[in-house]
PDB file of C-alpha atoms and ligand atoms in Angstrom:
ATOM      1  CA  MET A1104      48.967-115.347  24.979  1.00  0.00           C
ATOM      2  CA  SER A1105      52.357-114.250  23.967  1.00  0.00           C
ATOM      3  CA  ASP A1106      55.459-114.370  26.485  1.00  0.00           C
ATOM      4  CA  ALA A1107      57.134-111.361  24.870  1.00  0.00           C
ATOM      5  CA  VAL A1108      57.186-108.487  27.481  1.00  0.00           C
ATOM      6  CA  GLY A1109      55.831-105.980  24.893  1.00  0.00           C
ATOM      7  CA  ASP A1110      52.678-108.168  24.536  1.00  0.00           C
ATOM      8  CA  ARG A1111      52.265-108.644  28.290  1.00  0.00           C
ATOM      9  CA  LEU A1112      52.660-104.855  28.587  1.00  0.00           C
ATOM     10  CA  ALA A1113      50.028-103.932  25.991  1.00  0.00           C
ATOM     11  CA  ARG A1114      47.868-106.438  27.915  1.00  0.00           C
ATOM     12  CA  VAL A1115      48.369-104.633  31.317  1.00  0.00           C
ATOM     13  CA  ARG A1116      47.905-101.324  29.774  1.00  0.00           C
ATOM     14  CA  GLU A1117      44.418-102.282  28.147  1.00  0.00           C
ATOM     15  CA  ARG A1118      43.570-103.744  31.605  1.00  0.00           C
ATOM     16  CA  MET A1119      44.241-100.388  33.173  1.00  0.00           C
ATOM     17  CA  THR A1120      42.212 -98.461  30.659  1.00  0.00           C
ATOM     18  CA  ALA A1121      39.216-100.656  31.146  1.00  0.00           C
ATOM     19  CA  ALA A1122      39.353-100.496  34.893  1.00  0.00           C
ATOM     20  CA  ALA A1123      39.686 -96.673  34.784  1.00  0.00           C
ATOM     21  CA  THR A1124      36.494 -96.648  32.715  1.00  0.00           C
ATOM     22  CA  ARG A1125      34.780 -99.041  35.198  1.00  0.00           C
ATOM     23  CA  GLY A1126      35.839 -96.628  37.716  1.00  0.00           C
ATOM     24  CA  GLY A1127      34.489 -93.561  36.015  1.00  0.00           C
ATOM     25  CA  ARG A1128      38.087 -92.040  35.667  1.00  0.00           C
ATOM     26  CA  SER A1129      40.196 -90.795  33.073  1.00  0.00           C
ATOM     27  CA  PRO A1130      43.167 -93.306  32.228  1.00  0.00           C
ATOM     28  CA  GLU A1131      45.007 -90.210  31.392  1.00  0.00           C
ATOM     29  CA  GLY A1132      45.876 -89.889  35.367  1.00  0.00           C
ATOM     30  CA  LEU A1133      47.372 -93.604  35.533  1.00  0.00           C
ATOM     31  CA  THR A1134      50.911 -94.478  35.699  1.00  0.00           C
ATOM     32  CA  LEU A1135      52.172 -97.905  35.394  1.00  0.00           C
ATOM     33  CA  VAL A1136      55.247 -98.679  37.420  1.00  0.00           C
ATOM     34  CA  ALA A1137      56.964-101.751  35.690  1.00  0.00           C
ATOM     35  CA  VAL A1138      58.408-103.593  38.733  1.00  0.00           C
ATOM     36  CA  SER A1139      61.669-104.994  37.420  1.00  0.00           C
ATOM     37  CA  LYS A1140      63.382-106.261  40.447  1.00  0.00           C
ATOM     38  CA  ARG A1141      65.309-109.296  40.302  1.00  0.00           C
ATOM     39  CA  LYS A1142      64.860-109.365  36.249  1.00  0.00           C
ATOM     40  CA  PRO A1143      67.619-108.713  33.962  1.00  0.00           C
ATOM     41  CA  LEU A1144      68.580-105.463  31.932  1.00  0.00           C
ATOM     42  CA  SER A1145      67.393-107.166  28.714  1.00  0.00           C
ATOM     43  CA  ALA A1146      63.761-107.214  30.239  1.00  0.00           C
ATOM     44  CA  ILE A1147      63.859-103.789  31.028  1.00  0.00           C
ATOM     45  CA  VAL A1148      65.265-102.718  27.627  1.00  0.00           C
ATOM     46  CA  GLU A1149      62.348-104.994  25.944  1.00  0.00           C
ATOM     47  CA  ALA A1150      59.710-102.802  28.002  1.00  0.00           C
ATOM     48  CA  TYR A1151      61.416 -99.683  27.158  1.00  0.00           C
ATOM     49  CA  GLU A1152      61.374-100.475  23.404  1.00  0.00           C
ATOM     50  CA  ALA A1153      57.466-100.841  23.665  1.00  0.00           C
ATOM     51  CA  GLY A1154      57.415 -97.439  25.444  1.00  0.00           C
ATOM     52  CA  GLN A1155      57.467 -97.965  29.033  1.00  0.00           C
ATOM     53  CA  ARG A1156      59.427 -95.404  31.063  1.00  0.00           C
ATOM     54  CA  ASP A1157      58.532 -95.863  34.730  1.00  0.00           C
ATOM     55  CA  PHE A1158      60.362 -98.506  36.402  1.00  0.00           C
ATOM     56  CA  GLY A1159      60.121 -99.926  39.946  1.00  0.00           C
ATOM     57  CA  GLU A1160      63.064-101.652  42.257  1.00  0.00           C
ATOM     58  CA  ASN A1161      63.068-102.484  45.817  1.00  0.00           C
ATOM     59  CA  TYR A1162      66.817-102.923  46.309  1.00  0.00           C
ATOM     60  CA  GLY A1163      68.903 -99.967  46.459  1.00  0.00           C
ATOM     61  CA  GLN A1164      72.119-101.447  44.992  1.00  0.00           C
ATOM     62  CA  GLU A1165      70.191-103.070  42.233  1.00  0.00           C
ATOM     63  CA  LEU A1166      68.532-100.053  41.111  1.00  0.00           C
ATOM     64  CA  LEU A1167      71.554 -97.880  41.076  1.00  0.00           C
ATOM     65  CA  SER A1168      73.392-100.717  39.026  1.00  0.00           C
ATOM     66  CA  LYS A1169      70.739-100.895  36.338  1.00  0.00           C
ATOM     67  CA  ALA A1170      70.402 -96.918  36.442  1.00  0.00           C
ATOM     68  CA  GLU A1171      74.092 -96.714  35.636  1.00  0.00           C
ATOM     69  CA  GLN A1172      73.907 -99.273  32.787  1.00  0.00           C
ATOM     70  CA  LEU A1173      71.003 -97.967  31.159  1.00  0.00           C
ATOM     71  CA  ALA A1174      72.182 -94.312  31.814  1.00  0.00           C
ATOM     72  CA  ASP A1175      71.909 -93.589  27.954  1.00  0.00           C
ATOM     73  CA  ARG A1176      68.184 -93.806  28.079  1.00  0.00           C
ATOM     74  CA  ASP A1177      67.784 -90.877  30.306  1.00  0.00           C
ATOM     75  CA  ASP A1178      64.256 -90.724  30.326  1.00  0.00           C
ATOM     76  CA  ILE A1179      63.608 -93.547  32.591  1.00  0.00           C
ATOM     77  CA  ARG A1180      62.050 -92.664  35.846  1.00  0.00           C
ATOM     78  CA  TRP A1181      63.385 -95.039  38.547  1.00  0.00           C
ATOM     79  CA  HIS A1182      60.797 -95.481  41.579  1.00  0.00           C
ATOM     80  CA  TYR A1183      62.147 -96.724  44.804  1.00  0.00           C
ATOM     81  CA  ILE A1184      59.435 -99.221  46.176  1.00  0.00           C
ATOM     82  CA  GLY A1185      61.245-100.956  48.782  1.00  0.00           C
ATOM     83  CA  HIS A1186      61.601-100.591  52.652  1.00  0.00           C
ATOM     84  CA  LEU A1187      64.291 -97.900  52.925  1.00  0.00           C
ATOM     85  CA  GLN A1188      66.941 -98.027  55.737  1.00  0.00           C
ATOM     86  CA  THR A1189      68.112 -94.801  57.070  1.00  0.00           C
ATOM     87  CA  ASN A1190      71.806 -95.703  56.442  1.00  0.00           C
ATOM     88  CA  LYS A1191      71.081 -96.344  52.549  1.00  0.00           C
ATOM     89  CA  VAL A1192      69.452 -92.848  52.213  1.00  0.00           C
ATOM     90  CA  LYS A1193      72.627 -91.719  51.032  1.00  0.00           C
ATOM     91  CA  GLN A1194      72.820 -93.891  48.127  1.00  0.00           C
ATOM     92  CA  LEU A1195      69.544 -93.442  46.955  1.00  0.00           C
ATOM     93  CA  VAL A1196      68.967 -89.635  47.052  1.00  0.00           C
ATOM     94  CA  GLY A1197      70.971 -86.971  45.148  1.00  0.00           C
ATOM     95  CA  PRO A1198      73.286 -86.864  42.350  1.00  0.00           C
ATOM     96  CA  VAL A1199      76.152 -88.543  44.319  1.00  0.00           C
ATOM     97  CA  ALA A1200      74.217 -91.735  44.188  1.00  0.00           C
ATOM     98  CA  ALA A1201      74.944 -92.233  40.736  1.00  0.00           C
ATOM     99  CA  PRO A1202      77.816 -89.758  39.905  1.00  0.00           C
ATOM    100  CA  ARG A1203      78.316 -90.833  36.305  1.00  0.00           C
ATOM    101  CA  THR A1204      74.941 -90.077  35.209  1.00  0.00           C
ATOM    102  CA  GLY A1205      73.531 -87.604  37.959  1.00  0.00           C
ATOM    103  CA  ALA A1206      70.642 -89.675  38.057  1.00  0.00           C
ATOM    104  CA  VAL A1207      68.174 -89.330  41.047  1.00  0.00           C
ATOM    105  CA  VAL A1208      65.352 -91.764  41.966  1.00  0.00           C
ATOM    106  CA  ALA A1209      62.433 -90.003  40.739  1.00  0.00           C
ATOM    107  CA  LEU A1210      59.764 -90.983  43.392  1.00  0.00           C
ATOM    108  CA  LEU A1211      60.349 -92.902  46.994  1.00  0.00           C
ATOM    109  CA  HIS A1212      57.558 -95.037  47.552  1.00  0.00           C
ATOM    110  CA  GLY A1213      58.204 -96.232  51.198  1.00  0.00           C
ATOM    111  CA  VAL A1214      58.707 -93.465  53.340  1.00  0.00           C
ATOM    112  CA  ASP A1215      56.971 -94.548  56.868  1.00  0.00           C
ATOM    113  CA  ARG A1216      58.767 -93.011  59.838  1.00  0.00           C
ATOM    114  CA  ALA A1217      59.890 -89.522  61.335  1.00  0.00           C
ATOM    115  CA  LYS A1218      63.630 -90.793  61.598  1.00  0.00           C
ATOM    116  CA  LEU A1219      63.772 -91.543  57.850  1.00  0.00           C
ATOM    117  CA  ILE A1220      61.949 -88.367  56.744  1.00  0.00           C
ATOM    118  CA  GLY A1221      64.611 -86.505  58.498  1.00  0.00           C
ATOM    119  CA  ALA A1222      67.505 -88.357  57.040  1.00  0.00           C
ATOM    120  CA  ILE A1223      66.105 -87.824  53.492  1.00  0.00           C
ATOM    121  CA  ALA A1224      65.601 -84.061  54.035  1.00  0.00           C
ATOM    122  CA  LYS A1225      68.978 -83.755  55.338  1.00  0.00           C
ATOM    123  CA  ARG A1226      70.517 -85.695  52.472  1.00  0.00           C
ATOM    124  CA  ALA A1227      68.507 -83.616  49.957  1.00  0.00           C
ATOM    125  CA  ALA A1228      69.662 -80.244  51.440  1.00  0.00           C
ATOM    126  CA  ALA A1229      73.210 -81.659  51.394  1.00  0.00           C
ATOM    127  CA  ALA A1230      72.826 -82.601  47.709  1.00  0.00           C
ATOM    128  CA  ASP A1231      70.889 -79.478  46.940  1.00  0.00           C
ATOM    129  CA  THR A1232      67.858 -81.403  45.257  1.00  0.00           C
ATOM    130  CA  THR A1233      64.086 -81.664  45.971  1.00  0.00           C
ATOM    131  CA  VAL A1234      62.884 -85.295  46.823  1.00  0.00           C
ATOM    132  CA  ASP A1235      59.427 -86.562  45.760  1.00  0.00           C
ATOM    133  CA  LEU A1236      57.959 -88.934  48.169  1.00  0.00           C
ATOM    134  CA  LEU A1237      55.001 -91.139  49.251  1.00  0.00           C
ATOM    135  CA  VAL A1238      54.273 -91.973  52.607  1.00  0.00           C
ATOM    136  CA  GLN A1239      53.617 -95.549  53.240  1.00  0.00           C
ATOM    137  CA  VAL A1240      50.702 -96.802  55.358  1.00  0.00           C
ATOM    138  CA  ASN A1241      50.138-100.145  56.880  1.00  0.00           C
ATOM    139  CA  ILE A1242      46.551-100.079  56.261  1.00  0.00           C
ATOM    140  CA  SER A1243      45.958-103.888  57.185  1.00  0.00           C
ATOM    141  CA  GLY A1244      47.628-103.513  60.731  1.00  0.00           C
ATOM    142  CA  GLU A1245      49.508-106.645  59.372  1.00  0.00           C
ATOM    143  CA  ASP A1246      52.632-107.306  61.437  1.00  0.00           C
ATOM    144  CA  THR A1247      55.469-105.975  58.922  1.00  0.00           C
ATOM    145  CA  LYS A1248      58.116-103.649  59.296  1.00  0.00           C
ATOM    146  CA  SER A1249      56.829-101.665  56.341  1.00  0.00           C
ATOM    147  CA  GLY A1250      54.322 -98.545  56.657  1.00  0.00           C
ATOM    148  CA  CYS A1251      53.146 -96.133  59.408  1.00  0.00           C
ATOM    149  CA  HIS A1252      50.133 -96.903  61.464  1.00  0.00           C
ATOM    150  CA  PRO A1253      47.155 -94.934  60.260  1.00  0.00           C
ATOM    151  CA  ASP A1254      47.266 -93.079  63.483  1.00  0.00           C
ATOM    152  CA  GLN A1255      50.594 -91.794  62.765  1.00  0.00           C
ATOM    153  CA  LEU A1256      50.087 -90.587  59.509  1.00  0.00           C
ATOM    154  CA  GLY A1257      48.940 -87.021  60.062  1.00  0.00           C
ATOM    155  CA  GLU A1258      52.355 -86.621  62.126  1.00  0.00           C
ATOM    156  CA  LEU A1259      54.332 -87.637  59.541  1.00  0.00           C
ATOM    157  CA  LEU A1260      52.582 -85.723  56.788  1.00  0.00           C
ATOM    158  CA  SER A1261      53.262 -82.572  58.732  1.00  0.00           C
ATOM    159  CA  ALA A1262      56.871 -83.432  59.022  1.00  0.00           C
ATOM    160  CA  VAL A1263      57.246 -83.777  55.336  1.00  0.00           C
ATOM    161  CA  ASP A1264      55.261 -80.495  54.808  1.00  0.00           C
ATOM    162  CA  GLY A1265      57.426 -78.848  57.323  1.00  0.00           C
ATOM    163  CA  ALA A1266      60.923 -79.868  55.845  1.00  0.00           C
ATOM    164  CA  ASP A1267      62.475 -77.789  52.771  1.00  0.00           C
ATOM    165  CA  HIS A1268      63.833 -80.093  49.880  1.00  0.00           C
ATOM    166  CA  LEU A1269      60.952 -82.577  50.319  1.00  0.00           C
ATOM    167  CA  ARG A1270      57.759 -82.757  48.062  1.00  0.00           C
ATOM    168  CA  LEU A1271      54.748 -84.828  49.402  1.00  0.00           C
ATOM    169  CA  ARG A1272      53.225 -86.389  46.437  1.00  0.00           C
ATOM    170  CA  GLY A1273      50.917 -88.914  48.427  1.00  0.00           C
ATOM    171  CA  LEU A1274      50.110 -92.213  49.878  1.00  0.00           C
ATOM    172  CA  MET A1275      51.282 -95.966  49.282  1.00  0.00           C
ATOM    173  CA  THR A1276      50.168 -99.043  50.679  1.00  0.00           C
ATOM    174  CA  MET A1277      50.792-102.762  50.135  1.00  0.00           C
ATOM    175  CA  PRO A1278      47.815-104.966  51.490  1.00  0.00           C
ATOM    176  CA  PRO A1279      48.547-108.599  52.577  1.00  0.00           C
ATOM    177  CA  PRO A1280      48.366-111.079  49.485  1.00  0.00           C
ATOM    178  CA  VAL A1281      44.719-112.205  48.778  1.00  0.00           C
ATOM    179  CA  ALA A1282      43.573-115.133  46.792  1.00  0.00           C
ATOM    180  CA  ASP A1283      40.775-113.203  45.285  1.00  0.00           C
ATOM    181  CA  PRO A1284      41.175-109.462  44.147  1.00  0.00           C
ATOM    182  CA  GLU A1285      37.968-108.346  45.766  1.00  0.00           C
ATOM    183  CA  GLU A1286      39.271-109.190  48.772  1.00  0.00           C
ATOM    184  CA  ALA A1287      41.804-106.138  48.503  1.00  0.00           C
ATOM    185  CA  ARG A1288      39.075-103.525  47.714  1.00  0.00           C
ATOM    186  CA  GLY A1289      38.386-102.773  51.239  1.00  0.00           C
ATOM    187  CA  TRP A1290      42.164-102.016  51.906  1.00  0.00           C
ATOM    188  CA  PHE A1291      42.327 -99.446  48.788  1.00  0.00           C
ATOM    189  CA  GLN A1292      39.074 -97.763  49.741  1.00  0.00           C
ATOM    190  CA  GLN A1293      40.546 -97.281  53.224  1.00  0.00           C
ATOM    191  CA  LEU A1294      43.736 -95.641  51.795  1.00  0.00           C
ATOM    192  CA  ARG A1295      41.630 -93.427  49.603  1.00  0.00           C
ATOM    193  CA  GLU A1296      39.640 -92.474  52.746  1.00  0.00           C
ATOM    194  CA  LEU A1297      42.648 -91.821  54.743  1.00  0.00           C
ATOM    195  CA  ARG A1298      43.711 -89.434  51.687  1.00  0.00           C
ATOM    196  CA  ASP A1299      40.271 -87.830  51.929  1.00  0.00           C
ATOM    197  CA  ARG A1300      40.793 -87.495  55.903  1.00  0.00           C
ATOM    198  CA  HIS A1301      44.315 -85.815  55.403  1.00  0.00           C
ATOM    199  CA  GLY A1302      43.829 -83.135  52.800  1.00  0.00           C
ATOM    200  CA  GLY A1303      42.642 -84.650  49.846  1.00  0.00           C
ATOM    201  CA  THR A1304      43.829 -84.862  46.550  1.00  0.00           C
ATOM    202  CA  GLU A1305      45.161 -81.387  46.557  1.00  0.00           C
ATOM    203  CA  ARG A1306      47.681 -82.279  49.247  1.00  0.00           C
ATOM    204  CA  LEU A1307      47.883 -85.979  48.249  1.00  0.00           C
ATOM    205  CA  PRO A1308      47.527 -86.293  44.512  1.00  0.00           C
ATOM    206  CA  GLU A1309      49.051 -89.814  44.265  1.00  0.00           C
ATOM    207  CA  LEU A1310      47.888 -93.052  45.421  1.00  0.00           C
ATOM    208  CA  SER A1311      50.574 -95.847  44.808  1.00  0.00           C
ATOM    209  CA  MET A1312      48.428 -98.985  45.227  1.00  0.00           C
ATOM    210  CA  GLY A1313      47.777-102.530  43.336  1.00  0.00           C
ATOM    211  CA  MET A1314      50.059-104.999  42.069  1.00  0.00           C
ATOM    212  CA  SER A1315      49.749-107.813  39.382  1.00  0.00           C
ATOM    213  CA  GLN A1316      47.003-109.665  41.168  1.00  0.00           C
ATOM    214  CA  ASP A1317      44.749-106.874  42.219  1.00  0.00           C
ATOM    215  CA  PHE A1318      45.652-103.443  40.157  1.00  0.00           C
ATOM    216  CA  GLU A1319      42.485-103.414  38.398  1.00  0.00           C
ATOM    217  CA  VAL A1320      40.551-103.159  41.836  1.00  0.00           C
ATOM    218  CA  ALA A1321      43.124-100.691  42.940  1.00  0.00           C
ATOM    219  CA  ILE A1322      42.224 -98.445  39.716  1.00  0.00           C
ATOM    220  CA  GLU A1323      38.487 -98.752  40.282  1.00  0.00           C
ATOM    221  CA  GLU A1324      39.128 -97.328  43.848  1.00  0.00           C
ATOM    222  CA  GLY A1325      41.357 -94.474  43.076  1.00  0.00           C
ATOM    223  CA  ALA A1326      44.940 -95.965  42.249  1.00  0.00           C
ATOM    224  CA  THR A1327      47.026 -93.314  40.290  1.00  0.00           C
ATOM    225  CA  LEU A1328      50.048 -95.538  40.419  1.00  0.00           C
ATOM    226  CA  VAL A1329      50.144 -99.116  40.095  1.00  0.00           C
ATOM    227  CA  ARG A1330      53.217-101.346  40.563  1.00  0.00           C
ATOM    228  CA  VAL A1331      53.082-104.235  38.258  1.00  0.00           C
ATOM    229  CA  GLY A1332      55.941-106.876  37.921  1.00  0.00           C
ATOM    230  CA  THR A1333      54.848-110.452  37.437  1.00  0.00           C
ATOM    231  CA  ALA A1334      51.961-109.660  34.813  1.00  0.00           C
ATOM    232  CA  ILE A1335      54.917-107.880  32.683  1.00  0.00           C
ATOM    233  CA  PHE A1336      58.080-109.560  33.330  1.00  0.00           C
ATOM    234  CA  GLY A1337      56.624-113.156  34.088  1.00  0.00           C
ATOM    235  CA  ALA A1338      57.290-115.066  37.752  1.00  0.00           C
ATOM    236  CA  ARG A1339      60.445-113.950  39.520  1.00  0.00           C
ATOM    237  CA  GLU A1340      62.914-116.623  40.632  1.00  0.00           C
TER     238      GLU A1340
HETATM  239  C1  PLP B 825      57.545-106.730  43.916  1.00  0.00           C
HETATM  240  C2  PLP B 825      56.695-105.757  44.448  1.00  0.00           C
HETATM  241  C3  PLP B 825      55.591-105.387  43.458  1.00  0.00           C
HETATM  242  C4  PLP B 825      55.022-106.239  42.189  1.00  0.00           C
HETATM  243  O1  PLP B 825      54.614-107.315  42.656  1.00  0.00           O
HETATM  244  P1  PLP B 825      53.793-108.499  41.344  1.00  0.00           P
HETATM  245  O2  PLP B 825      53.008-109.198  41.934  1.00  0.00           O
HETATM  246  O3  PLP B 825      55.083-109.043  40.658  1.00  0.00           O
HETATM  247  O4  PLP B 825      53.272-107.468  40.582  1.00  0.00           O
HETATM  248  C5  PLP B 825      54.801-104.051  44.008  1.00  0.00           C
HETATM  249  N1  PLP B 825      55.244-103.319  44.961  1.00  0.00           N
HETATM  250  C6  PLP B 825      55.914-103.767  45.697  1.00  0.00           C
HETATM  251  C7  PLP B 825      56.316-102.937  47.072  1.00  0.00           C
HETATM  252  C8  PLP B 825      56.975-104.836  45.558  1.00  0.00           C
HETATM  253  O5  PLP B 825      57.651-105.059  46.359  1.00  0.00           O
END
C-alpha cells in the first residue's frame, strides 16, 4: 500500500462505505473527520487536495495556528475534538478566536460539564454566534478526565437545549483502547442506546465515535462522524 495521504484517505473512504453497507446504512450520512493533530500543514494540504474538508485537532493553539495558516482554504471545517478547559473557551469560540479569518470551529466534540456549557454559551452570546456541539459521554466509566457519566447526560442535554446560541448536535464518546475492534462494539451500542433514550435522532442526529482502529465497527453501530488520524496520516511521533 502506498504511503501517500491521498491513497490512504481513499482506502479509509472505501472501508467506510463498505461498513455502512454492512450496517444497512447509506454512506451519504457519514462524515470523515481527518485527525491532523501533531501533523504538519503539508499533510493537511495533501488531504485537502484529495478532497478532504473536515479536520480534527485537540490542542486549541495548534488548531488556531493551522486555521490561520490555511485561511485561504476557507471551506475547511475545523473540529475541536480535545478536552476543553473553561479558560480556553474564549480562544476557540467566536470570530475573535481568529481575527484575521473570522474562522469559528465548526463543531466542538468534547463538551462534558455544566460549567463548560455555561462558559461556551456566554462566549457565544458575546461573539453573537451560534456554536454547534456534541456532549461527550464517558461510556466505559474509565477513570479519565473527559466525558460525563451517563447518569448526568439528561441534565447536560437540557442545559444545552436551554441555552441561546448553542445548538445540540449529538453525542461523542472515546472508549478505552482495545486490542480487537470487536471489543469496542459494545461501547458504541451503548452510546447509540443512550441517544435513543434521550430523544433519538431528531434531537441528537450525530454520533461521533470510532477512530483508526475501530471506525468500521462504529459505523456498523451508527456513527455519523468518525475521527481518523493514524490510518490517514501515519503514526504520530
Ligand atoms: C487522536 C484522536 C483521534 C484519532 O486517533 P487515531 O487512532 O490516530 O485514529 C480520535 N479522537 C480523538 C478524541 C483523538 O484525540
